[in-house]
Amino acid sequence: VKFDYHKFYDDTDSKREVMPIALKEARNRWYLIAEDGDTIIKNFALDRIMSLLITEIKFKPISYNVHQEFKDTFGIINGTNEKPVNVLLSFTPREGRYIESLPLHRSQKLITKNDEEYQFTYFIRPTYDFKMELLSYGDQVKVIEPETLRQTLKKKLIEAIDLY
């Protein structure tokens, strides 16, 4: 398929010609997973695709298991250097009940559940979208492990406070 694509990341437009592999949903947005060039797999948000043209060009799909490729990710970001790590989160009981009923990730396991906290473990890549999700919980979540993720989020929260 050929299309014009608008990137939110840097507010640019580009012309693309890709070989579709799959469609994937993440956080109420749909994405085209496609081979772009020499077996480079990229994700394209459908709402940013314009002037779509289905070409007559035939291609042999590469071997790509979407479920396997995204199993350790939170959302749509997967082609990064982050390796999956064990993450331990502590939620307030109020937020913990929500997280227990609608898990953040398929690897979620409840460790502790009491009047003071709900602790969950995850085996997940700490990608940008996962970090943004954790930040969205504000004072309702605390990263216990790993320390690197804890420090990264602490730095982001300090930067957010400095905006005010």
Backbone as CSV, one residue per row, in Angstrom:
resi,resn,N_x,N_y,N_z,CA_x,CA_y,CA_z,C_x,C_y,C_z
1,VAL,0.845,-1.180,0.000,0.000,0.000,0.000,0.887,1.239,0.000
2,LYS,0.350,2.305,-0.557,1.035,3.604,-0.551,0.152,4.589,0.208
3,PHE,0.785,5.500,0.929,0.013,6.514,1.641,0.914,7.665,2.074
4,ASP,0.280,8.756,2.431,0.965,9.875,3.072,0.767,9.682,4.571
5,TYR,1.822,9.936,5.334,1.757,9.696,6.777,2.204,10.921,7.545
6,HIS,1.419,11.268,8.570,1.760,12.406,9.424,2.228,11.895,10.787
7,LYS,3.464,12.247,11.163,4.016,11.839,12.455,3.702,12.906,13.496
8,PHE,3.126,12.502,14.611,2.908,13.424,15.721,4.219,13.747,16.421
9,TYR,5.122,12.766,16.450,6.377,12.908,17.186,7.130,14.174,16.796
10,ASP,7.279,14.399,15.492,8.021,15.590,15.054,7.219,16.461,14.081
11,ASP,5.896,16.196,13.972,4.987,17.001,13.157,5.428,17.097,11.702
12,THR,5.821,15.943,11.128,6.252,15.913,9.726,5.358,14.972,8.926
13,ASP,5.375,15.165,7.602,4.653,14.300,6.676,5.655,13.551,5.816
14,SER,5.295,12.328,5.408,6.156,11.570,4.507,5.294,10.673,3.628
15,LYS,5.836,10.310,2.494,5.177,9.371,1.587,5.738,7.989,1.883
16,ARG,4.864,7.006,2.023,5.297,5.658,2.379,4.755,4.651,1.373
17,GLU,5.535,3.609,1.166,5.097,2.445,0.406,5.536,1.241,1.220
18,VAL,4.569,0.514,1.765,4.868,-0.548,2.720,4.144,-1.839,2.352
19,MET,4.581,-2.923,2.972,3.951,-4.224,2.806,3.240,-4.560,4.123
20,PRO,1.920,-4.543,4.141,1.165,-4.767,5.381,1.390,-6.161,5.969
21,ILE,1.423,-6.210,7.296,1.558,-7.478,8.011,0.324,-7.735,8.866
22,ALA,-0.080,-6.709,9.646,-1.195,-6.913,10.580,-1.755,-5.568,11.018
23,LEU,-2.899,-5.643,11.694,-3.471,-4.490,12.379,-3.414,-4.784,13.865
24,LYS,-3.152,-3.750,14.667,-3.069,-3.912,16.123,-3.723,-2.726,16.795
25,GLU,-4.457,-3.005,17.871,-5.091,-1.945,18.651,-4.288,-1.723,19.924
26,ALA,-4.123,-0.466,20.289,-3.487,-0.105,21.560,-4.084,1.213,22.020
27,ARG,-4.665,1.209,23.203,-5.227,2.416,23.819,-6.229,3.131,22.907
28,ASN,-7.115,2.364,22.356,-8.199,2.880,21.515,-7.738,3.488,20.192
29,ARG,-6.546,3.163,19.745,-6.067,3.552,18.418,-5.684,2.273,17.676
30,TRP,-5.895,2.294,16.378,-5.516,1.169,15.542,-4.255,1.503,14.777
31,TYR,-3.396,0.492,14.616,-2.103,0.653,13.958,-1.929,-0.386,12.864
32,LEU,-1.296,0.035,11.778,-0.874,-0.868,10.724,0.561,-1.279,11.037
33,ILE,0.789,-2.569,11.167,2.134,-3.106,11.321,2.567,-3.498,9.910
34,ALA,3.694,-2.942,9.461,4.074,-3.160,8.068,5.582,-3.195,7.902
35,GLU,5.996,-3.875,6.833,7.403,-3.904,6.448,7.664,-2.655,5.608
36,ASP,8.613,-1.867,6.048,8.933,-0.593,5.395,10.393,-0.637,4.966
37,GLY,10.638,-0.981,3.716,12.025,-1.075,3.256,12.582,-2.460,3.459
38,ASP,13.860,-2.509,3.768,14.573,-3.786,3.903,14.245,-4.477,5.217
39,THR,13.088,-5.095,5.276,12.588,-5.851,6.434,12.553,-5.046,7.729
40,ILE,12.437,-3.741,7.627,12.248,-2.914,8.819,10.754,-2.892,9.113
41,ILE,10.386,-3.313,10.319,8.984,-3.353,10.700,8.658,-2.055,11.440
42,LYS,7.596,-1.391,10.985,7.186,-0.134,11.603,5.701,-0.165,11.891
43,ASN,5.301,0.723,12.783,3.905,0.859,13.170,3.391,2.208,12.676
44,PHE,2.215,2.199,12.054,1.617,3.425,11.531,0.200,3.563,12.089
45,ALA,-0.071,4.653,12.784,-1.407,4.889,13.319,-2.374,5.144,12.171
46,LEU,-3.475,4.415,12.150,-4.423,4.547,11.048,-4.987,5.956,10.934
47,ASP,-5.156,6.641,12.049,-5.737,7.983,11.994,-4.772,9.024,11.420
48,ARG,-3.530,8.640,11.151,-2.559,9.564,10.556,-2.184,9.175,9.131
49,ILE,-2.868,8.160,8.610,-2.656,7.735,7.222,-3.628,8.504,6.334
50,MET,-3.083,9.128,5.287,-3.901,9.885,4.339,-3.605,9.396,2.922
51,SER,-4.555,9.566,2.029,-4.388,9.234,0.609,-3.928,7.791,0.414
52,LEU,-4.617,6.868,1.020,-4.266,5.444,0.931,-4.547,4.902,-0.463
53,LEU,-3.571,4.182,-1.000,-3.713,3.536,-2.309,-3.267,2.085,-2.175
54,ILE,-4.169,1.174,-2.496,-3.811,-0.247,-2.506,-3.241,-0.539,-3.880
55,THR,-1.985,-0.942,-3.929,-1.302,-1.156,-5.206,-1.529,-2.580,-5.709
56,GLU,-1.091,-2.825,-6.901,-1.192,-4.157,-7.525,0.071,-4.977,-7.269
57,ILE,1.034,-4.401,-6.595,2.323,-5.059,-6.361,2.131,-6.257,-5.436
58,LYS,2.654,-7.388,-5.849,2.590,-8.610,-5.041,3.888,-8.746,-4.249
59,PHE,3.788,-9.326,-3.053,4.977,-9.537,-2.230,4.778,-10.783,-1.389
60,LYS,5.883,-11.351,-0.979,5.837,-12.496,-0.091,6.015,-11.979,1.331
61,PRO,5.012,-12.176,2.192,5.118,-11.669,3.565,6.295,-12.303,4.307
62,ILE,6.964,-11.494,5.113,8.037,-12.030,5.938,7.424,-12.777,7.117
63,SER,8.218,-13.584,7.744,7.761,-14.301,8.926,7.833,-13.350,10.118
64,TYR,6.668,-12.976,10.630,6.593,-12.016,11.731,5.396,-12.381,12.593
65,ASN,5.657,-12.754,13.830,4.608,-13.147,14.757,4.253,-11.945,15.627
66,VAL,3.157,-11.278,15.301,2.758,-10.057,16.003,2.567,-10.324,17.494
67,HIS,1.905,-11.416,17.835,1.660,-11.724,19.254,2.971,-11.900,20.017
68,GLN,3.912,-12.573,19.412,5.211,-12.791,20.052,5.984,-11.475,20.188
69,GLU,5.970,-10.674,19.141,6.720,-9.417,19.130,6.216,-8.421,20.171
70,PHE,4.925,-8.460,20.488,4.344,-7.482,21.406,4.028,-8.060,22.781
71,LYS,4.385,-9.303,23.040,3.971,-9.940,24.295,4.550,-9.270,25.540
72,ASP,5.704,-8.647,25.442,6.324,-8.005,26.615,6.197,-6.484,26.578
73,THR,5.265,-5.982,25.769,5.096,-4.538,25.664,3.768,-4.105,26.256
74,PHE,3.697,-2.836,26.591,2.467,-2.280,27.149,1.490,-1.880,26.060
75,GLY,1.977,-1.233,25.037,1.102,-0.697,24.001,1.591,-1.052,22.613
76,ILE,2.033,-0.035,21.890,2.427,-0.220,20.498,3.933,-0.132,20.295
77,ILE,4.657,0.369,21.265,6.101,0.539,21.113,6.792,-0.792,21.392
78,ASN,7.529,-1.291,20.373,8.222,-2.563,20.583,9.598,-2.627,19.936
79,GLY,9.902,-1.801,18.990,11.170,-1.911,18.275,12.278,-1.110,18.919
80,THR,12.396,-1.230,20.216,13.392,-0.457,20.960,14.404,-1.393,21.599
81,ASN,15.385,-0.816,22.250,16.434,-1.622,22.894,16.065,-2.106,24.290
82,GLU,14.922,-1.643,24.815,14.554,-2.075,26.161,14.309,-3.574,26.204
83,LYS,14.896,-4.195,27.180,14.662,-5.621,27.407,13.576,-5.750,28.474
84,PRO,12.793,-6.824,28.439,11.794,-7.003,29.497,12.470,-7.158,30.858
85,VAL,11.865,-6.535,31.856,12.388,-6.602,33.228,11.235,-6.909,34.177
86,ASN,11.583,-7.340,35.366,10.575,-7.526,36.406,10.298,-6.170,37.040
87,VAL,9.030,-5.804,37.082,8.605,-4.533,37.646,7.670,-4.834,38.807
88,LEU,7.900,-4.176,39.929,7.036,-4.294,41.101,6.429,-2.929,41.371
89,LEU,5.084,-2.877,41.331,4.368,-1.629,41.558,3.492,-1.742,42.798
90,SER,3.396,-0.638,43.531,2.515,-0.556,44.687,1.457,0.505,44.398
91,PHE,0.190,0.089,44.408,-0.926,1.001,44.184,-1.680,1.229,45.484
92,THR,-2.316,2.374,45.608,-3.229,2.589,46.725,-4.361,1.573,46.577
93,PRO,-5.035,1.226,47.683,-6.131,0.254,47.570,-7.201,0.683,46.562
94,ARG,-7.549,1.965,46.550,-8.572,2.425,45.609,-8.169,2.132,44.167
95,GLU,-6.958,2.540,43.795,-6.501,2.325,42.420,-6.198,0.851,42.181
96,GLY,-5.708,0.179,43.215,-5.389,-1.241,43.099,-6.584,-2.085,42.707
97,ARG,-7.753,-1.725,43.216,-8.968,-2.474,42.851,-9.251,-2.333,41.358
98,TYR,-9.033,-1.132,40.806,-9.220,-0.932,39.365,-8.203,-1.755,38.559
99,ILE,-6.946,-1.708,39.005,-5.880,-2.429,38.295,-6.111,-3.936,38.376
100,GLU,-6.598,-4.392,39.509,-6.886,-5.825,39.648,-8.002,-6.240,38.680
101,SER,-8.996,-5.394,38.505,-10.120,-5.759,37.647,-9.825,-5.569,36.158
102,LEU,-8.881,-4.683,35.826,-8.493,-4.457,34.433,-6.968,-4.360,34.388
103,PRO,-6.288,-5.496,34.258,-4.822,-5.526,34.318,-4.156,-4.608,33.295
104,LEU,-3.006,-4.073,33.702,-2.205,-3.227,32.815,-1.549,-4.047,31.708
105,HIS,-1.238,-5.303,32.015,-0.489,-6.138,31.089,-0.802,-7.598,31.384
106,ARG,-0.645,-8.425,30.378,-0.974,-9.850,30.530,-0.122,-10.567,31.576
107,SER,1.060,-10.023,31.889,1.952,-10.667,32.861,1.625,-10.278,34.309
108,GLN,0.632,-9.442,34.509,0.327,-8.931,35.854,0.000,-10.055,36.821
109,LYS,0.652,-9.978,38.004,0.371,-10.929,39.083,0.203,-10.139,40.378
110,LEU,-0.855,-10.445,41.105,-1.107,-9.812,42.399,-0.204,-10.444,43.444
111,ILE,0.569,-9.610,44.161,1.496,-10.093,45.187,0.944,-9.835,46.583
112,THR,0.475,-8.623,46.804,-0.031,-8.208,48.114,-1.325,-7.438,47.925
113,LYS,-2.263,-7.695,48.828,-3.545,-6.989,48.775,-4.003,-6.805,50.218
114,ASN,-3.948,-5.547,50.689,-4.388,-5.268,52.053,-4.971,-3.850,52.118
115,ASP,-5.226,-3.368,53.311,-5.843,-2.045,53.494,-4.908,-0.897,53.147
116,GLU,-3.628,-1.180,52.966,-2.656,-0.110,52.705,-2.150,-0.081,51.272
117,GLU,-2.118,-1.221,50.613,-1.598,-1.246,49.242,-1.992,-2.523,48.518
118,TYR,-1.909,-2.425,47.189,-1.994,-3.569,46.297,-0.673,-3.584,45.547
119,GLN,0.052,-4.696,45.625,1.306,-4.817,44.877,1.117,-5.821,43.747
120,PHE,1.631,-5.409,42.563,1.570,-6.257,41.372,2.963,-6.364,40.774
121,THR,3.261,-7.525,40.212,4.496,-7.675,39.443,4.143,-7.796,37.971
122,TYR,5.126,-7.418,37.131,4.987,-7.475,35.682,6.328,-7.893,35.098
123,PHE,6.283,-8.564,33.974,7.474,-8.806,33.174,7.211,-8.067,31.884
124,ILE,7.877,-6.906,31.737,7.491,-5.974,30.686,8.683,-5.111,30.279
125,ARG,8.654,-4.626,29.049,9.668,-3.668,28.599,9.268,-2.282,29.104
126,PRO,10.161,-1.588,29.761,9.818,-0.253,30.277,9.906,0.820,29.184
127,THR,9.029,0.705,28.199,9.030,1.622,27.067,8.370,2.949,27.437
128,TYR,8.490,3.894,26.541,7.931,5.233,26.749,6.442,5.162,27.097
129,ASP,5.671,4.369,26.357,4.231,4.343,26.616,3.897,3.720,27.979
130,PHE,4.680,2.770,28.434,4.470,2.203,29.770,4.792,3.237,30.849
131,LYS,5.877,3.958,30.668,6.244,5.007,31.636,5.168,6.085,31.703
132,MET,4.646,6.484,30.545,3.590,7.502,30.529,2.329,6.999,31.228
133,GLU,2.035,5.715,31.068,0.877,5.142,31.765,1.080,5.199,33.276
134,LEU,2.258,4.838,33.736,2.520,4.890,35.171,2.433,6.320,35.696
135,LEU,2.973,7.262,34.951,2.906,8.667,35.373,1.463,9.151,35.455
136,SER,0.591,8.593,34.651,-0.810,9.029,34.654,-1.530,8.679,35.961
137,TYR,-0.970,7.783,36.751,-1.578,7.412,38.024,-1.166,8.338,39.165
138,GLY,-0.251,9.264,38.891,0.132,10.261,39.890,0.518,9.650,41.221
139,ASP,-0.142,10.128,42.280,0.189,9.677,43.632,-0.506,8.376,44.025
140,GLN,-1.083,7.686,43.048,-1.772,6.425,43.328,-0.890,5.199,43.081
141,VAL,0.340,5.425,42.578,1.242,4.310,42.297,2.663,4.683,42.691
142,LYS,3.408,3.675,43.099,4.832,3.846,43.396,5.580,2.673,42.784
143,VAL,6.658,2.971,42.060,7.514,1.922,41.521,8.434,1.457,42.650
144,ILE,8.396,0.185,42.951,9.285,-0.403,43.967,10.554,-0.908,43.280
145,GLU,10.393,-1.630,42.190,11.519,-2.176,41.427,11.182,-2.130,39.939
146,PRO,12.156,-1.998,39.089,13.595,-1.827,39.322,13.919,-0.368,39.679
147,GLU,15.041,-0.200,40.308,15.462,1.127,40.753,15.635,2.084,39.568
148,THR,16.099,1.581,38.441,16.293,2.463,37.276,14.962,3.064,36.818
149,LEU,13.905,2.269,36.779,12.585,2.781,36.406,12.084,3.749,37.466
150,ARG,12.300,3.410,38.712,11.890,4.284,39.823,12.534,5.668,39.690
151,GLN,13.843,5.698,39.413,14.563,6.966,39.288,14.127,7.748,38.036
152,THR,13.871,7.035,36.945,13.411,7.695,35.724,12.081,8.398,35.958
153,LEU,11.138,7.712,36.609,9.839,8.316,36.867,9.946,9.440,37.890
154,LYS,10.799,9.275,38.873,11.006,10.334,39.861,11.511,11.602,39.172
155,LYS,12.457,11.442,38.254,12.996,12.582,37.507,11.901,13.260,36.693
156,LYS,11.063,12.471,36.025,9.961,13.018,35.222,8.958,13.767,36.102
157,LEU,8.666,13.243,37.289,7.737,13.913,38.190,8.302,15.237,38.687
158,ILE,9.582,15.277,38.963,10.244,16.531,39.373,10.184,17.541,38.235
159,GLU,10.429,17.083,37.009,10.346,17.978,35.843,8.918,18.510,35.677
160,ALA,7.937,17.657,35.945,6.539,18.098,35.847,6.227,19.163,36.905
161,ILE,6.710,18.961,38.127,6.495,19.947,39.199,7.134,21.270,38.819
162,ASP,8.312,21.218,38.210,9.015,22.439,37.817,8.253,23.265,36.772
163,LEU,7.308,22.642,36.062,6.480,23.386,35.111,5.504,24.324,35.826
164,TYR,5.255,24.053,37.097,4.312,24.847,37.876,5.060,25.758,38.832
